[in-house]
Amino acid sequence: MLFLSAEIAAFENADRRYSAAITRLAPETDVRIVTYTNPSVHRFDLFVPVFRNHLVELSAEFPDRTILLNTSSGTPAMQAALVAINVFGIPRTTAVQVSTPARALSKPGDRESPDAYDLELMWDANDDNQPGAPNRCFEATSAALGALLERANLKQLIVSYDYSAAVTIAADSRLPDQVSNLIRGAMHRSRLEHLVAPKFFKDTAFTYDPANKVAEYISALALLAKREQWAEFARSATPAITIVLRAAVAKHLPEDRYLDDMGRVDRRKLEREPEIRCALKHPPKSPNAEWYLYTKDWLALLRQFAPDRVGALEVLGRFESRVRNTAAHEIVSISEDRITKDGGLLPEQLLKILARETGADLTLYDRLNDEIIRQIDMAPLG
């Protein structure tokens, strides 16, 4: 049985390169192909039930046969899932690893180009077809192998910023507590769990100041862009922009002159502030309604009290109003291109402006990932 991702299945559909090679090697083989269309090929937890269902069916169909699992092919998540199934023994399987022809790590250029695959040429040039060629397959029984494969999958999850899934995998990867805690800290931090996250970063290079929640919010907003969660990015940009504009106004106009303790406009204070009252031209229709300020209001106050700052920040107002309207009122797919077209800014440009105003670290999670992966690679297997 060939289990192929959508990307690899496209090559098989084009020239039958995989099934044809198997048929040439063993003509009597019944080649069955399963195409996995889910794009989350880095998710170990998704593969386990899928693989197990197919293997249980094969075991029932061929009860007296040994099922061999190729743990050297596929994504790290696929490999880890097969090793896990083999370890638990339901159904009974034998894990097989295949060494490279050089009995060493593959180097750039060792593999053929997937877009220019010539089965005839590859078959004729394959030293494994020569008489007396050594068998490069061996049964994988080492517990260390399973740990290595799980760690490879774990690193892929980290690179994908999927910290929730990584926390689950880390529990079974025989890693030191220091590494597991850093992964767990990344998960809580990315969720903006300010009461929980700081303890995981004590005495590390990744300073966590719960008082600077705005900077943490902008760093988490950058994470949504890295994950390409554009709809969530569009929705989350609005409060970030509002916070930045309000903070910019506060540097030139003390809030206690016109706001109450809840951040609402205080009409009694406003009666004594004609200049502020003149800038705020859009009060609620009802004189008794609570009066909150929005993007256009903060920009109006900036024009009145800090005109030199408007030019640098007005672009935020345009972005917020246009992108917010698209996300809230139109049934459309929110993509990076759509955000850029509607907002007039690339997401990267927006983030740089927000980071400049708040001191947020847009590289935080990349640096954190580098450190987590470094510690995973250094961790002993025992």
Tab-separated table of C-alpha atoms in Angstrom:
chain	number	residue	atom	x	y	z
A	1	MET	CA	0.000	0.000	0.000
A	2	LEU	CA	1.331	3.412	-1.007
A	3	PHE	CA	0.181	6.254	1.236
A	4	LEU	CA	0.809	9.508	-0.617
A	5	SER	CA	0.356	13.159	0.223
A	6	ALA	CA	-1.429	15.241	-2.391
A	7	GLU	CA	1.896	16.644	-3.618
A	8	ILE	CA	3.479	13.204	-4.094
A	9	ALA	CA	0.255	11.763	-5.519
A	10	ALA	CA	0.468	14.349	-8.300
A	11	PHE	CA	3.767	12.800	-9.436
A	12	GLU	CA	2.264	9.303	-9.289
A	13	ASN	CA	-0.754	10.396	-11.301
A	14	ALA	CA	1.503	11.972	-13.917
A	15	ASP	CA	3.750	8.997	-14.706
A	16	ARG	CA	3.018	6.158	-12.212
A	17	ARG	CA	6.628	6.422	-11.079
A	18	TYR	CA	6.065	4.715	-7.717
A	19	SER	CA	3.588	1.980	-8.615
A	20	ALA	CA	5.477	1.183	-11.831
A	21	ALA	CA	8.737	0.734	-9.908
A	22	ILE	CA	7.062	-1.657	-7.463
A	23	THR	CA	5.450	-3.637	-10.282
A	24	ARG	CA	8.802	-3.938	-12.048
A	25	LEU	CA	10.449	-5.161	-8.854
A	26	ALA	CA	7.655	-7.587	-7.919
A	27	PRO	CA	5.164	-8.084	-10.796
A	28	GLU	CA	2.757	-10.080	-8.644
A	29	THR	CA	2.295	-7.232	-6.164
A	30	ASP	CA	-1.159	-5.687	-5.815
A	31	VAL	CA	-0.311	-1.984	-5.490
A	32	ARG	CA	-2.939	-0.017	-3.604
A	33	ILE	CA	-2.728	3.757	-3.422
A	34	VAL	CA	-4.194	5.996	-0.739
A	35	THR	CA	-4.071	9.758	-1.330
A	36	TYR	CA	-4.074	11.972	1.754
A	37	THR	CA	-5.503	15.374	0.843
A	38	ASN	CA	-5.262	17.084	4.238
A	39	PRO	CA	-2.561	19.797	3.912
A	40	SER	CA	-1.444	19.339	7.548
A	41	VAL	CA	1.222	16.771	6.674
A	42	HIS	CA	3.227	17.882	9.727
A	43	ARG	CA	0.546	16.722	12.178
A	44	PHE	CA	1.621	13.445	13.776
A	45	ASP	CA	-1.649	13.131	15.677
A	46	LEU	CA	-3.695	13.168	12.472
A	47	PHE	CA	-1.802	10.312	10.847
A	48	VAL	CA	-2.058	7.805	13.694
A	49	PRO	CA	-5.806	7.033	13.351
A	50	VAL	CA	-5.653	7.142	9.541
A	51	PHE	CA	-2.726	4.732	9.351
A	52	ARG	CA	-4.188	2.481	12.013
A	53	ASN	CA	-7.505	2.127	10.165
A	54	HIS	CA	-5.769	1.038	6.969
A	55	LEU	CA	-3.456	-1.335	8.825
A	56	VAL	CA	-6.323	-2.946	10.739
A	57	GLU	CA	-8.101	-3.566	7.430
A	58	LEU	CA	-4.965	-5.107	5.927
A	59	SER	CA	-4.456	-7.266	9.001
A	60	ALA	CA	-8.027	-8.566	8.742
A	61	GLU	CA	-7.631	-9.235	5.017
A	62	PHE	CA	-4.254	-10.964	5.386
A	63	PRO	CA	-4.240	-12.419	8.924
A	64	ASP	CA	-1.257	-14.706	8.293
A	65	ARG	CA	0.995	-12.123	6.655
A	66	THR	CA	3.562	-9.817	8.218
A	67	ILE	CA	2.853	-6.137	7.645
A	68	LEU	CA	6.041	-4.176	6.991
A	69	LEU	CA	6.106	-0.441	7.703
A	70	ASN	CA	8.559	1.746	5.807
A	71	THR	CA	9.651	4.249	8.436
A	72	SER	CA	12.240	5.932	6.195
A	73	SER	CA	9.851	7.579	3.746
A	74	GLY	CA	7.246	10.295	4.051
A	75	THR	CA	7.198	13.386	6.223
A	76	PRO	CA	8.620	13.210	9.755
A	77	ALA	CA	5.026	13.132	11.008
A	78	MET	CA	4.242	10.068	8.886
A	79	GLN	CA	7.394	8.308	10.070
A	80	ALA	CA	6.668	9.078	13.712
A	81	ALA	CA	3.085	7.843	13.377
A	82	LEU	CA	4.228	4.531	11.876
A	83	VAL	CA	6.827	4.047	14.611
A	84	ALA	CA	4.218	4.775	17.291
A	85	ILE	CA	1.779	2.267	15.795
A	86	ASN	CA	4.536	-0.329	15.612
A	87	VAL	CA	5.503	0.234	19.237
A	88	PHE	CA	1.940	-0.250	20.480
A	89	GLY	CA	1.525	-3.387	18.361
A	90	ILE	CA	-2.130	-2.915	17.367
A	91	PRO	CA	-2.165	-4.378	14.778
A	92	ARG	CA	1.092	-6.333	14.819
A	93	THR	CA	3.598	-4.850	12.404
A	94	THR	CA	7.327	-4.799	11.722
A	95	ALA	CA	9.023	-1.441	11.302
A	96	VAL	CA	11.668	-1.333	8.585
A	97	GLN	CA	14.289	1.326	8.046
A	98	VAL	CA	16.184	1.810	4.782
A	99	SER	CA	19.697	3.221	4.797
A	100	THR	CA	20.953	5.474	2.007
A	101	PRO	CA	23.186	3.873	-0.659
A	102	ALA	CA	26.175	5.634	0.902
A	103	ARG	CA	25.161	4.474	4.406
A	104	ALA	CA	25.254	8.152	5.379
A	105	LEU	CA	23.080	11.233	5.366
A	106	SER	CA	21.773	12.321	1.997
A	107	LYS	CA	23.489	15.341	0.473
A	108	PRO	CA	22.085	18.005	-1.843
A	109	GLY	CA	22.039	16.538	-5.326
A	110	ASP	CA	21.790	12.902	-4.184
A	111	ARG	CA	18.125	12.743	-5.092
A	112	GLU	CA	16.736	12.942	-8.591
A	113	SER	CA	14.670	15.931	-9.627
A	114	PRO	CA	11.011	15.054	-8.985
A	115	ASP	CA	9.985	17.082	-12.023
A	116	ALA	CA	12.246	15.195	-14.435
A	117	TYR	CA	11.950	11.563	-13.358
A	118	ASP	CA	13.039	8.840	-15.813
A	119	LEU	CA	12.157	5.397	-14.431
A	120	GLU	CA	14.043	3.505	-17.144
A	121	LEU	CA	17.214	5.473	-16.531
A	122	MET	CA	16.899	5.260	-12.753
A	123	TRP	CA	16.257	1.519	-12.900
A	124	ASP	CA	19.267	0.815	-15.122
A	125	ALA	CA	21.530	2.987	-12.950
A	126	ASN	CA	20.344	1.484	-9.653
A	127	ASP	CA	23.187	-0.453	-8.021
A	128	ASP	CA	20.646	-2.306	-5.881
A	129	ASN	CA	19.683	-4.291	-8.989
A	130	GLN	CA	23.194	-5.682	-9.414
A	131	PRO	CA	23.918	-9.296	-8.374
A	132	GLY	CA	25.138	-9.493	-4.808
A	133	ALA	CA	23.956	-5.995	-3.911
A	134	PRO	CA	23.559	-5.654	-0.127
A	135	ASN	CA	20.111	-5.377	1.387
A	136	ARG	CA	19.762	-1.843	2.736
A	137	CYS	CA	16.605	-2.660	4.701
A	138	PHE	CA	16.766	-3.628	8.351
A	139	GLU	CA	14.251	-4.058	11.114
A	140	ALA	CA	14.023	-0.975	13.292
A	141	THR	CA	13.775	-2.083	16.897
A	142	SER	CA	15.721	0.643	18.704
A	143	ALA	CA	13.743	2.788	21.100
A	144	ALA	CA	16.210	5.554	20.300
A	145	LEU	CA	15.055	5.466	16.691
A	146	GLY	CA	11.498	6.109	17.756
A	147	ALA	CA	12.649	9.014	19.892
A	148	LEU	CA	14.639	10.478	17.006
A	149	LEU	CA	11.682	10.250	14.644
A	150	GLU	CA	9.382	11.797	17.218
A	151	ARG	CA	11.855	14.611	17.738
A	152	ALA	CA	12.063	15.181	13.978
A	153	ASN	CA	8.289	15.477	13.941
A	154	LEU	CA	8.410	17.720	16.991
A	155	LYS	CA	10.841	20.071	15.268
A	156	GLN	CA	8.554	20.245	12.242
A	157	LEU	CA	5.681	21.278	14.504
A	158	ILE	CA	7.867	23.938	16.099
A	159	VAL	CA	8.890	25.306	12.697
A	160	SER	CA	5.178	25.431	11.802
A	161	TYR	CA	4.458	27.344	15.049
A	162	ASP	CA	2.018	24.588	16.079
A	163	TYR	CA	2.893	24.725	19.757
A	164	SER	CA	-0.255	22.978	20.999
A	165	ALA	CA	0.509	19.849	18.974
A	166	ALA	CA	4.185	20.128	19.927
A	167	VAL	CA	3.326	20.051	23.637
A	168	THR	CA	1.547	16.721	23.113
A	169	ILE	CA	4.468	15.207	21.198
A	170	ALA	CA	7.074	16.539	23.633
A	171	ALA	CA	5.519	14.521	26.449
A	172	ASP	CA	6.601	11.292	24.710
A	173	SER	CA	9.924	12.436	23.246
A	174	ARG	CA	12.100	11.801	26.327
A	175	LEU	CA	13.214	15.413	26.466
A	176	PRO	CA	14.575	17.249	29.519
A	177	ASP	CA	12.020	19.304	31.429
A	178	GLN	CA	13.821	22.474	30.372
A	179	VAL	CA	12.962	21.830	26.716
A	180	SER	CA	9.393	20.707	27.374
A	181	ASN	CA	8.776	23.762	29.537
A	182	LEU	CA	10.063	26.094	26.830
A	183	ILE	CA	7.649	24.533	24.325
A	184	ARG	CA	4.793	24.790	26.810
A	185	GLY	CA	5.754	28.397	27.485
A	186	ALA	CA	5.621	29.186	23.760
A	187	MET	CA	2.114	27.746	23.622
A	188	HIS	CA	0.847	29.824	26.561
A	189	ARG	CA	2.646	32.940	25.349
A	190	SER	CA	1.199	32.691	21.838
A	191	ARG	CA	-2.255	32.461	23.439
A	192	LEU	CA	-1.555	35.658	25.427
A	193	GLU	CA	-2.065	33.817	28.712
A	194	HIS	CA	-0.279	36.461	30.759
A	195	LEU	CA	-0.892	34.813	34.137
A	196	VAL	CA	0.607	31.478	33.090
A	197	ALA	CA	3.290	32.173	30.495
A	198	PRO	CA	5.842	34.303	32.422
A	199	LYS	CA	7.001	31.489	34.729
A	200	PHE	CA	8.229	29.465	31.748
A	201	PHE	CA	10.601	32.243	30.665
A	202	LYS	CA	12.159	33.109	33.992
A	203	ASP	CA	15.963	33.176	33.705
A	204	THR	CA	15.845	32.846	29.910
A	205	ALA	CA	16.801	35.227	27.113
A	206	PHE	CA	13.137	35.618	26.200
A	207	THR	CA	12.055	38.321	28.616
A	208	TYR	CA	8.352	38.309	29.375
A	209	ASP	CA	6.974	41.483	30.906
A	210	PRO	CA	3.264	41.007	31.747
A	211	ALA	CA	2.969	44.776	32.048
A	212	ASN	CA	3.836	45.210	28.374
A	213	LYS	CA	0.803	43.358	27.051
A	214	VAL	CA	0.626	45.506	23.927
A	215	ALA	CA	4.036	44.337	22.709
A	216	GLU	CA	3.070	40.726	23.417
A	217	TYR	CA	-0.126	41.233	21.430
A	218	ILE	CA	1.797	42.562	18.409
A	219	SER	CA	4.249	39.642	18.577
A	220	ALA	CA	1.302	37.240	18.649
A	221	LEU	CA	-0.268	39.122	15.732
A	222	ALA	CA	2.943	38.533	13.777
A	223	LEU	CA	2.580	34.846	14.600
A	224	LEU	CA	-0.830	34.770	12.887
A	225	ALA	CA	0.856	36.098	9.751
A	226	LYS	CA	3.588	33.456	9.977
A	227	ARG	CA	0.890	30.783	10.243
A	228	GLU	CA	-0.964	32.415	7.321
A	229	GLN	CA	-4.139	32.649	9.398
A	230	TRP	CA	-5.247	35.688	7.456
A	231	ALA	CA	-8.884	35.894	8.550
A	232	GLU	CA	-7.817	35.873	12.197
A	233	PHE	CA	-5.041	38.339	11.382
A	234	ALA	CA	-7.542	40.751	9.811
A	235	ARG	CA	-9.833	40.588	12.848
A	236	SER	CA	-6.997	40.893	15.355
A	237	ALA	CA	-5.400	43.881	13.635
A	238	THR	CA	-8.225	46.229	14.694
A	239	PRO	CA	-7.577	46.202	18.467
A	240	ALA	CA	-3.837	46.454	17.829
A	241	ILE	CA	-4.289	49.555	15.690
A	242	THR	CA	-6.702	51.092	18.205
A	243	ILE	CA	-4.228	50.545	21.045
A	244	VAL	CA	-1.374	52.118	19.073
A	245	LEU	CA	-3.407	55.183	18.062
A	246	ARG	CA	-4.711	55.683	21.590
A	247	ALA	CA	-1.188	55.451	23.002
A	248	ALA	CA	0.050	57.971	20.431
A	249	VAL	CA	-2.681	60.431	21.443
A	250	ALA	CA	-1.952	59.915	25.152
A	251	LYS	CA	1.630	61.147	24.670
A	252	HIS	CA	0.266	64.567	23.694
A	253	LEU	CA	-3.123	64.680	25.425
A	254	PRO	CA	-3.582	63.308	28.968
A	255	GLU	CA	-6.536	60.943	29.028
A	256	ASP	CA	-7.805	62.199	32.371
A	257	ARG	CA	-8.805	65.435	30.629
A	258	TYR	CA	-11.620	63.765	28.685
A	259	LEU	CA	-11.941	60.039	29.550
A	260	ASP	CA	-13.348	58.263	32.591
A	261	ASP	CA	-11.743	55.297	34.335
A	262	MET	CA	-13.350	52.887	31.839
A	263	GLY	CA	-11.862	54.619	28.799
A	264	ARG	CA	-15.147	56.239	27.796
A	265	VAL	CA	-15.595	59.914	26.966
A	266	ASP	CA	-16.651	61.836	30.080
A	267	ARG	CA	-19.170	64.438	28.916
A	268	ARG	CA	-18.739	66.571	32.033
A	269	LYS	CA	-14.995	66.799	31.479
A	270	LEU	CA	-15.595	67.513	27.811
A	271	GLU	CA	-17.662	70.573	28.678
A	272	ARG	CA	-14.470	72.163	29.998
A	273	GLU	CA	-12.422	71.143	26.926
A	274	PRO	CA	-13.690	73.008	23.850
A	275	GLU	CA	-10.620	72.082	21.803
A	276	ILE	CA	-11.170	68.371	22.420
A	277	ARG	CA	-14.902	68.729	21.908
A	278	CYS	CA	-14.261	70.380	18.566
A	279	ALA	CA	-12.073	67.482	17.404
A	280	LEU	CA	-14.609	64.806	18.376
A	281	LYS	CA	-17.278	65.453	15.777
A	282	HIS	CA	-19.100	62.122	15.949
A	283	PRO	CA	-20.758	61.750	19.382
A	284	PRO	CA	-23.477	59.119	19.933
A	285	LYS	CA	-26.938	60.184	18.810
A	286	SER	CA	-28.331	59.700	22.298
A	287	PRO	CA	-26.883	62.059	24.929
A	288	ASN	CA	-27.177	59.272	27.494
A	289	ALA	CA	-25.370	56.611	25.463
A	290	GLU	CA	-21.888	55.504	26.481
A	291	TRP	CA	-19.337	57.233	24.284
A	292	TYR	CA	-16.418	55.144	23.107
A	293	LEU	CA	-13.771	56.376	20.706
A	294	TYR	CA	-12.877	54.578	17.490
A	295	THR	CA	-10.112	54.813	14.919
A	296	LYS	CA	-11.468	57.948	13.234
A	297	ASP	CA	-11.761	59.642	16.643
A	298	TRP	CA	-8.173	58.888	17.659
A	299	LEU	CA	-6.940	60.174	14.303
A	300	ALA	CA	-9.008	63.344	14.750
A	301	LEU	CA	-7.393	63.936	18.142
A	302	LEU	CA	-3.959	63.370	16.618
A	303	ARG	CA	-4.663	65.962	13.935
A	304	GLN	CA	-5.676	68.424	16.631
A	305	PHE	CA	-2.966	67.811	19.232
A	306	ALA	CA	-0.087	66.115	17.372
A	307	PRO	CA	-0.356	67.007	13.678
A	308	ASP	CA	3.244	65.960	13.071
A	309	ARG	CA	2.318	62.358	13.987
A	310	VAL	CA	-0.715	62.023	11.734
A	311	GLY	CA	1.241	61.393	8.554
A	312	ALA	CA	2.986	58.350	10.016
A	313	LEU	CA	-0.137	56.843	11.578
A	314	GLU	CA	-3.005	57.795	9.289
A	315	VAL	CA	-2.209	54.775	7.139
A	316	LEU	CA	-3.222	52.605	10.104
A	317	GLY	CA	-6.689	54.126	10.106
A	318	ARG	CA	-7.178	53.434	6.420
A	319	PHE	CA	-5.967	49.867	6.834
A	320	GLU	CA	-8.190	49.192	9.829
A	321	SER	CA	-11.410	50.535	8.324
A	322	ARG	CA	-11.038	48.843	4.949
A	323	VAL	CA	-9.828	45.458	6.149
A	324	ARG	CA	-12.304	45.388	9.031
A	325	ASN	CA	-15.187	46.012	6.640
A	326	THR	CA	-14.050	43.190	4.374
A	327	ALA	CA	-13.678	40.734	7.247
A	328	ALA	CA	-16.942	41.694	8.934
A	329	HIS	CA	-19.345	42.339	6.089
A	330	GLU	CA	-18.276	40.282	3.084
A	331	ILE	CA	-18.423	36.506	2.642
A	332	VAL	CA	-15.031	36.166	1.012
A	333	SER	CA	-11.832	34.251	1.530
A	334	ILE	CA	-9.404	36.447	3.445
A	335	SER	CA	-5.975	36.056	1.877
A	336	GLU	CA	-2.724	37.980	2.162
A	337	ASP	CA	-3.369	39.496	-1.267
A	338	ARG	CA	-6.885	40.576	-0.260
A	339	ILE	CA	-5.605	42.198	2.933
A	340	THR	CA	-2.907	44.038	0.983
A	341	LYS	CA	-5.336	45.162	-1.714
A	342	ASP	CA	-7.994	46.400	0.708
A	343	GLY	CA	-5.704	47.800	3.386
A	344	GLY	CA	-3.077	49.397	1.175
A	345	LEU	CA	-0.319	47.797	3.231
A	346	LEU	CA	1.421	44.463	3.198
A	347	PRO	CA	0.862	42.638	6.503
A	348	GLU	CA	4.621	42.890	7.015
A	349	GLN	CA	4.473	46.669	6.600
A	350	LEU	CA	1.611	46.947	9.075
A	351	LEU	CA	3.485	44.858	11.621
A	352	LYS	CA	6.624	46.978	11.290
A	353	ILE	CA	4.634	50.142	12.009
A	354	LEU	CA	2.952	48.560	15.030
A	355	ALA	CA	6.282	47.219	16.310
A	356	ARG	CA	7.917	50.625	15.895
A	357	GLU	CA	5.215	52.243	18.012
A	358	THR	CA	5.124	49.588	20.741
A	359	GLY	CA	8.629	48.145	20.877
A	360	ALA	CA	7.270	44.690	20.021
A	361	ASP	CA	9.719	42.020	18.892
A	362	LEU	CA	8.549	40.608	15.557
A	363	THR	CA	11.330	37.991	15.643
A	364	LEU	CA	10.358	36.663	19.072
A	365	TYR	CA	8.839	33.353	18.001
A	366	ASP	CA	11.504	32.664	15.371
A	367	ARG	CA	14.219	33.181	17.985
A	368	LEU	CA	12.265	31.055	20.426
A	369	ASN	CA	11.937	28.309	17.810
A	370	ASP	CA	15.677	28.381	17.118
A	371	GLU	CA	16.421	27.898	20.812
A	372	ILE	CA	13.870	25.093	21.213
A	373	ILE	CA	15.266	23.228	18.205
A	374	ARG	CA	18.832	23.744	19.451
A	375	GLN	CA	17.921	22.215	22.804
A	376	ILE	CA	16.063	19.321	21.144
A	377	ASP	CA	19.145	18.522	19.047
A	378	MET	CA	21.404	18.654	22.115
A	379	ALA	CA	19.151	16.551	24.350
A	380	PRO	CA	20.433	13.024	25.104
A	381	LEU	CA	18.336	10.081	23.930
A	382	GLY	CA	18.744	8.158	27.148
